[in-house]
Short mmCIF file of C-alpha atoms in Angstrom, two decimals:
data_model
loop_
_atom_site.label_atom_id
_atom_site.label_comp_id
_atom_site.label_asym_id
_atom_site.label_seq_id
_atom_site.Cartn_x
_atom_site.Cartn_y
_atom_site.Cartn_z
CA MET A 1 32.08 -14.60 -55.35
CA PRO A 2 33.93 -11.29 -55.01
CA THR A 3 31.82 -8.46 -53.63
CA ILE A 4 30.89 -5.91 -56.28
CA GLY A 5 28.56 -3.36 -54.78
CA PHE A 6 26.34 -0.58 -56.07
CA HIS A 7 26.90 2.95 -54.77
CA CYS A 8 23.76 5.03 -54.28
CA SER A 9 24.49 8.73 -54.77
CA HIS A 10 21.98 10.85 -52.87
CA GLU A 11 23.55 14.00 -54.31
CA GLN A 12 22.46 13.07 -57.82
CA ILE A 13 19.25 11.05 -57.77
CA PRO A 14 15.90 11.64 -56.02
CA PRO A 15 15.48 9.18 -53.13
CA SER A 16 12.35 7.60 -54.61
CA GLN A 17 14.18 6.81 -57.87
CA LEU A 18 17.30 5.72 -56.01
CA LEU A 19 15.25 3.12 -54.17
CA GLU A 20 14.11 1.66 -57.50
CA ASP A 21 17.69 1.77 -58.77
CA VAL A 22 19.12 -0.24 -55.89
CA LYS A 23 16.38 -2.87 -56.25
CA HIS A 24 17.25 -3.05 -59.95
CA ALA A 25 20.95 -3.38 -59.08
CA GLU A 26 20.29 -6.34 -56.78
CA ALA A 27 18.24 -8.07 -59.47
CA ALA A 28 21.09 -7.51 -61.95
CA GLY A 29 23.63 -9.24 -59.71
CA PHE A 30 25.28 -6.59 -57.54
CA THR A 31 25.91 -8.20 -54.15
CA ALA A 32 26.20 -5.19 -51.82
CA ALA A 33 25.32 -1.50 -51.67
CA MET A 34 26.35 1.70 -49.98
CA CYS A 35 25.27 5.32 -50.00
CA SER A 36 26.55 8.80 -49.32
CA ASP A 37 25.27 11.01 -46.48
CA HIS A 38 25.24 14.64 -47.62
CA LEU A 39 23.24 17.73 -46.85
CA GLU A 40 24.36 19.40 -50.09
CA PRO A 41 25.23 18.09 -53.55
CA TRP A 42 28.58 18.83 -55.15
CA SER A 43 27.01 20.97 -57.91
CA THR A 44 23.70 22.46 -58.93
CA ASP A 45 23.69 20.06 -61.90
CA GLN A 46 23.60 17.15 -59.45
CA GLY A 47 20.76 18.90 -57.66
CA GLN A 48 19.64 16.35 -55.02
CA SER A 49 20.29 15.64 -51.35
CA GLY A 50 18.08 12.93 -49.87
CA TYR A 51 18.42 12.16 -46.16
CA ALA A 52 20.44 8.96 -46.04
CA TRP A 53 19.21 7.59 -42.71
CA SER A 54 15.52 7.69 -43.65
CA TRP A 55 16.27 6.17 -47.04
CA LEU A 56 18.46 3.39 -45.61
CA GLY A 57 15.57 1.89 -43.67
CA ALA A 58 13.54 1.66 -46.87
CA ALA A 59 16.46 0.30 -48.91
CA LEU A 60 17.40 -2.37 -46.38
CA ASN A 61 13.77 -3.44 -46.20
CA ALA A 62 13.35 -3.51 -49.97
CA THR A 63 16.49 -5.59 -50.67
CA THR A 64 18.52 -8.38 -49.10
CA LEU A 65 21.83 -6.61 -49.72
CA PRO A 66 24.41 -5.77 -47.06
CA PHE A 67 24.53 -1.99 -46.87
CA GLY A 68 26.87 0.74 -45.73
CA VAL A 69 26.85 4.50 -45.35
CA VAL A 70 29.67 7.06 -45.28
CA THR A 71 28.88 9.67 -42.64
CA ALA A 72 30.67 12.37 -40.62
CA PRO A 73 29.93 12.57 -36.89
CA GLY A 74 31.07 15.50 -34.78
CA GLN A 75 29.46 18.66 -36.14
CA ARG A 76 26.22 18.22 -38.09
CA TYR A 77 25.63 15.00 -36.13
CA HIS A 78 26.34 14.51 -32.46
CA PRO A 79 28.04 11.10 -32.06
CA ALA A 80 25.29 9.86 -29.74
CA ILE A 81 22.73 10.49 -32.50
CA THR A 82 24.92 8.71 -35.04
CA ALA A 83 25.24 5.77 -32.65
CA GLN A 84 21.48 5.64 -32.18
CA ALA A 85 20.92 5.64 -35.96
CA ILE A 86 23.47 2.85 -36.46
CA GLY A 87 22.02 0.87 -33.57
CA THR A 88 18.47 1.07 -34.92
CA LEU A 89 19.39 -0.14 -38.41
CA GLY A 90 21.66 -2.80 -36.94
CA GLU A 91 18.87 -4.11 -34.71
CA MET A 92 16.32 -4.14 -37.55
CA PHE A 93 18.65 -5.75 -40.10
CA PRO A 94 21.18 -7.85 -38.16
CA GLY A 95 24.53 -8.40 -39.84
CA ARG A 96 23.67 -6.33 -42.91
CA PHE A 97 24.74 -2.80 -41.99
CA TRP A 98 28.07 -1.01 -41.56
CA ALA A 99 28.93 2.66 -41.17
CA ALA A 100 32.04 4.40 -42.43
CA LEU A 101 33.08 7.41 -40.36
CA GLY A 102 34.94 10.36 -41.85
CA SER A 103 36.01 13.83 -40.78
CA GLY A 104 33.53 15.51 -43.14
CA GLU A 105 33.44 18.36 -45.63
CA ALA A 106 32.59 21.98 -44.98
CA VAL A 107 29.90 22.03 -47.68
CA ASN A 108 27.76 19.81 -45.44
CA GLU A 109 28.88 20.83 -41.96
CA HIS A 110 28.91 24.65 -42.19
CA VAL A 111 25.13 24.79 -41.69
CA THR A 112 25.49 24.48 -37.91
CA GLY A 113 27.19 27.89 -37.84
CA ASP A 114 30.08 26.45 -35.85
CA THR A 115 33.66 27.10 -36.89
CA TRP A 116 34.97 24.62 -39.43
CA PRO A 117 38.03 23.18 -37.64
CA ARG A 118 41.40 22.76 -39.27
CA LYS A 119 42.24 19.24 -40.45
CA GLU A 120 44.21 18.01 -37.46
CA LEU A 121 41.37 19.00 -35.14
CA ARG A 122 38.82 17.29 -37.37
CA ASP A 123 40.90 14.13 -37.27
CA ARG A 124 41.12 14.25 -33.49
CA ARG A 125 37.39 14.90 -33.26
CA LEU A 126 36.71 11.89 -35.49
CA ILE A 127 38.76 9.61 -33.23
CA GLU A 128 36.81 10.85 -30.21
CA CYS A 129 33.51 10.30 -32.02
CA ALA A 130 34.47 6.80 -33.15
CA ASP A 131 35.32 5.86 -29.57
CA VAL A 132 32.04 7.29 -28.25
CA ILE A 133 29.98 5.53 -30.93
CA ARG A 134 31.73 2.21 -30.37
CA ARG A 135 31.17 2.33 -26.61
CA LEU A 136 27.52 3.30 -27.00
CA LEU A 137 26.90 0.46 -29.44
CA GLU A 138 28.51 -1.94 -26.98
CA GLY A 139 25.97 -0.93 -24.34
CA GLU A 140 27.92 1.49 -22.18
CA GLU A 141 26.63 4.69 -20.67
CA VAL A 142 29.08 7.27 -22.02
CA SER A 143 30.20 10.67 -20.81
CA HIS A 144 33.00 12.43 -22.62
CA ASP A 145 34.61 15.86 -22.49
CA GLY A 146 36.86 16.87 -25.36
CA LEU A 147 36.35 18.22 -28.85
CA VAL A 148 32.88 16.72 -28.49
CA THR A 149 30.89 16.63 -25.26
CA VAL A 150 28.70 13.70 -24.25
CA ASP A 151 26.70 13.64 -21.03
CA ARG A 152 25.48 10.26 -19.78
CA ALA A 153 24.39 8.96 -23.18
CA ARG A 154 23.09 5.45 -23.73
CA VAL A 155 21.77 3.66 -26.82
CA TRP A 156 19.00 1.34 -25.70
CA SER A 157 17.99 -0.28 -29.00
CA ARG A 158 20.90 -1.99 -30.67
CA PRO A 159 21.86 -5.37 -32.17
CA SER A 160 23.51 -8.17 -30.24
CA ARG A 161 26.59 -7.71 -32.44
CA ARG A 162 27.87 -4.19 -32.99
CA PRO A 163 27.90 -3.13 -36.67
CA ASP A 164 31.34 -2.50 -38.11
CA LEU A 165 32.68 1.04 -37.83
CA VAL A 166 34.76 1.54 -40.95
CA ALA A 167 37.27 4.31 -41.63
CA ALA A 168 36.61 6.56 -44.63
CA ALA A 169 40.07 7.69 -45.71
CA VAL A 170 41.62 9.11 -48.87
CA THR A 171 45.24 9.80 -47.92
CA PRO A 172 47.74 7.22 -46.64
CA GLU A 173 48.26 9.35 -43.51
CA THR A 174 44.56 9.26 -42.59
CA ALA A 175 44.33 5.56 -43.40
CA ALA A 176 47.31 4.76 -41.19
CA ARG A 177 45.87 6.66 -38.23
CA ALA A 178 42.54 4.88 -38.63
CA ALA A 179 44.13 1.46 -38.18
CA ASP A 180 43.99 1.96 -34.41
CA TRP A 181 40.20 2.16 -34.23
CA ALA A 182 38.55 0.98 -37.45
CA ASP A 183 36.91 -2.34 -38.28
CA GLY A 184 37.69 -1.84 -41.96
CA LEU A 185 38.62 0.73 -44.59
CA ILE A 186 36.89 2.42 -47.49
CA THR A 187 38.71 4.69 -49.91
CA VAL A 188 38.04 6.11 -53.37
CA ASN A 189 39.73 5.40 -56.68
CA GLN A 190 42.71 7.63 -57.34
CA GLN A 191 45.13 7.90 -60.22
CA GLU A 192 48.74 6.84 -59.88
CA GLY A 193 48.05 4.29 -57.17
CA GLY A 194 46.74 6.61 -54.46
CA ASP A 195 44.02 4.16 -53.42
CA ARG A 196 46.55 1.33 -53.21
CA ARG A 197 48.86 3.46 -51.05
CA ALA A 198 45.99 4.21 -48.67
CA LEU A 199 45.26 0.48 -48.35
CA THR A 200 48.94 -0.36 -47.82
CA ALA A 201 49.26 2.30 -45.10
CA TYR A 202 46.20 0.91 -43.33
CA ARG A 203 47.41 -2.69 -43.46
CA ASP A 204 51.00 -1.78 -42.51
CA GLN A 205 49.70 -0.23 -39.28
CA GLY A 206 47.75 -3.38 -38.43
CA GLY A 207 44.42 -2.29 -39.92
CA LYS A 208 41.90 -5.13 -39.88
CA GLY A 209 38.64 -6.01 -41.57
CA GLN A 210 37.39 -5.57 -45.10
CA ALA A 211 38.96 -3.02 -47.43
CA ARG A 212 36.48 -1.49 -49.85
CA LEU A 213 37.18 0.68 -52.89
CA GLN A 214 34.55 3.14 -54.09
CA LEU A 215 35.12 3.23 -57.84
CA HIS A 216 33.67 6.15 -59.82
CA VAL A 217 32.88 5.10 -63.39
CA SER A 218 31.23 6.56 -66.46
CA TRP A 219 30.00 4.22 -69.16
CA ALA A 220 27.88 4.69 -72.26
CA PRO A 221 27.70 2.93 -75.62
CA SER A 222 29.92 5.62 -77.14
CA GLU A 223 33.07 7.17 -75.71
CA ASP A 224 31.80 10.68 -76.40
CA GLU A 225 28.66 10.06 -74.36
CA ALA A 226 30.64 8.50 -71.50
CA VAL A 227 32.83 11.61 -71.39
CA GLU A 228 29.82 13.92 -71.60
CA ILE A 229 28.16 12.19 -68.62
CA ALA A 230 31.30 12.43 -66.51
CA MET A 231 31.91 16.07 -67.40
CA GLN A 232 28.32 17.11 -66.76
CA GLN A 233 27.93 15.34 -63.42
CA TRP A 234 31.37 14.96 -61.85
CA ARG A 235 33.54 17.88 -63.00
CA SER A 236 33.15 19.61 -59.61
CA ASN A 237 34.43 16.49 -57.81
CA VAL A 238 37.91 16.36 -59.27
CA TYR A 239 39.65 18.52 -56.66
CA GLY A 240 41.56 16.91 -53.85
CA ALA A 241 42.54 18.13 -50.40
CA PRO A 242 42.15 20.72 -49.09
CA VAL A 243 39.75 22.12 -51.70
CA ALA A 244 37.19 19.30 -51.41
CA TRP A 245 37.20 19.54 -47.59
CA ASP A 246 37.17 23.30 -47.13
CA THR A 247 34.96 24.63 -49.94
CA ASN A 248 31.66 25.44 -48.25
CA SER A 249 29.05 26.12 -50.92
CA VAL A 250 27.53 24.44 -53.96
CA GLU A 251 28.00 27.66 -55.92
CA ALA A 252 31.74 27.62 -55.21
CA PHE A 253 31.96 24.02 -56.44
CA ASP A 254 30.09 25.09 -59.60
CA GLU A 255 32.74 27.74 -60.22
CA LEU A 256 35.56 25.27 -59.64
CA GLY A 257 33.90 22.83 -62.03
CA ARG A 258 33.94 25.42 -64.81
CA HIS A 259 37.75 25.07 -64.88
CA ALA A 260 37.93 21.26 -64.89
CA THR A 261 39.24 19.64 -68.06
CA GLU A 262 38.47 16.23 -69.50
CA ASP A 263 41.86 15.03 -68.27
CA ASP A 264 40.98 16.22 -64.76
CA VAL A 265 37.72 14.29 -64.85
CA ARG A 266 39.39 11.15 -66.19
CA ARG A 267 41.76 11.25 -63.23
CA ALA A 268 38.75 11.07 -60.88
CA VAL A 269 36.44 8.83 -62.92
CA HIS A 270 37.15 5.64 -64.88
CA VAL A 271 35.63 6.76 -68.20
CA SER A 272 35.19 4.21 -70.97
CA SER A 273 32.61 2.90 -73.42
CA ASP A 274 34.37 -0.48 -73.22
CA LEU A 275 32.81 -2.74 -70.60
CA GLU A 276 35.91 -4.96 -70.69
CA ALA A 277 37.98 -1.96 -69.59
CA HIS A 278 35.68 -1.48 -66.61
CA ALA A 279 35.94 -5.19 -65.75
CA ALA A 280 39.72 -4.94 -65.91
CA ARG A 281 39.71 -1.95 -63.53
CA ILE A 282 37.59 -3.87 -61.04
CA ARG A 283 39.87 -6.89 -61.36
CA GLN A 284 42.88 -4.65 -60.75
CA ALA A 285 41.35 -3.50 -57.45
CA PHE A 286 40.95 -7.10 -56.29
CA ASP A 287 44.50 -7.88 -57.40
CA GLU A 288 45.73 -4.97 -55.28
CA GLY A 289 44.13 -6.38 -52.14
CA PHE A 290 40.70 -4.79 -51.93
CA ASP A 291 37.98 -7.11 -50.66
CA ALA A 292 35.06 -5.28 -52.24
CA VAL A 293 34.55 -2.79 -55.06
CA MET A 294 31.60 -0.43 -54.70
CA VAL A 295 30.85 0.84 -58.20
CA HIS A 296 29.45 4.36 -58.58
CA PHE A 297 28.13 5.19 -62.04
CA VAL A 298 28.30 8.98 -62.05
CA GLY A 299 25.34 9.49 -64.37
CA THR A 300 21.82 10.16 -63.17
CA GLU A 301 20.08 7.57 -65.38
CA GLN A 302 21.14 4.31 -63.80
CA SER A 303 19.08 1.64 -65.59
CA ARG A 304 21.14 1.31 -68.76
CA PHE A 305 24.35 1.10 -66.74
CA ILE A 306 22.90 -1.50 -64.35
CA ASP A 307 21.70 -3.69 -67.23
CA ALA A 308 25.01 -3.46 -69.09
CA PHE A 309 27.13 -4.27 -66.04
CA GLY A 310 24.74 -7.01 -64.99
CA ALA A 311 24.94 -8.66 -68.41
CA GLN A 312 28.62 -8.25 -69.28
CA VAL A 313 30.73 -7.29 -66.26
CA LEU A 314 29.37 -8.97 -63.13
CA PRO A 315 29.26 -12.50 -64.63
CA GLN A 316 33.04 -12.32 -65.10
CA PHE A 317 33.39 -12.34 -61.30
CA ALA A 318 31.00 -15.20 -60.61
CA THR A 319 33.82 -17.48 -59.47
CA ALA A 320 36.47 -16.57 -56.96
CA ASP A 321 39.30 -18.01 -59.06
CA LEU A 322 39.18 -14.88 -61.21
CA ILE A 323 40.77 -12.93 -58.36
CA GLY A 324 44.47 -12.53 -58.95
CA ARG A 325 44.23 -13.04 -62.71
CA SER A 326 44.40 -9.67 -64.45
CA THR A 327 43.38 -9.11 -68.06
CA SER A 328 44.50 -5.49 -68.09
#
């Protein structure tokens, strides 16, 4: 069965409710899950920011799903601390946990008071962090002097098999660079084939492992309601690089969101009241070479979406022979 996962958005939903939502998603037929790791939401309307690492222990214990997290080592997190967190969850839940590493966004990282580095330095820092984390999870004592400093670090509690370290990449350039170090790729849905180009760049450079697509969707029984949900919750998330990386306050994202149009939001979110249209978009991702689709319903009330997808979308992917046959 193809992997269709449930994305848990800490920026939008209180952690206690999100735990109930992911249990509901597993019961409805989603076969994997992942979550974001933010200090700040993208807007005051989203209004939440649960601590992912605490919540992940509860979620892994409450479900049988394989789970991932997208996180940014190097500024808010020292890579040795990230490695320790990954090692603990990997030891407690063997074979079920992966971590995607990205270069981060200023809205979360500025709180340290350190300078927010320009993009090429953030990319170099990420490569250093990925190497440090990998070595620590393989049992080495690590010292490192560079854009991050590590002094004789060691992770003592860890699984026998290191969890996958996945690259979180949006652009083809970032995806291509990640092929040298990553155990897999995760990217987000983009209009005009941007997600496909990121995957192609990763594979062309020899990138290995699973390729996952995080697919933002808005569904409701009526088209007007589906649009309203997307506009209310995701209008501040429509801006690409460098705005999304360098904007450093929720209030600034609120102001940006005031200028987003419905067309802008539809470019970032697959908006439709038609469940068959959502199934076709998921099928398209598999046709394009993605191994897993992690569906993120951008509304805050998840139950109706989970029940609808569980009843009418997920059963269409119950047999692997549906891969490669598009109905779009």
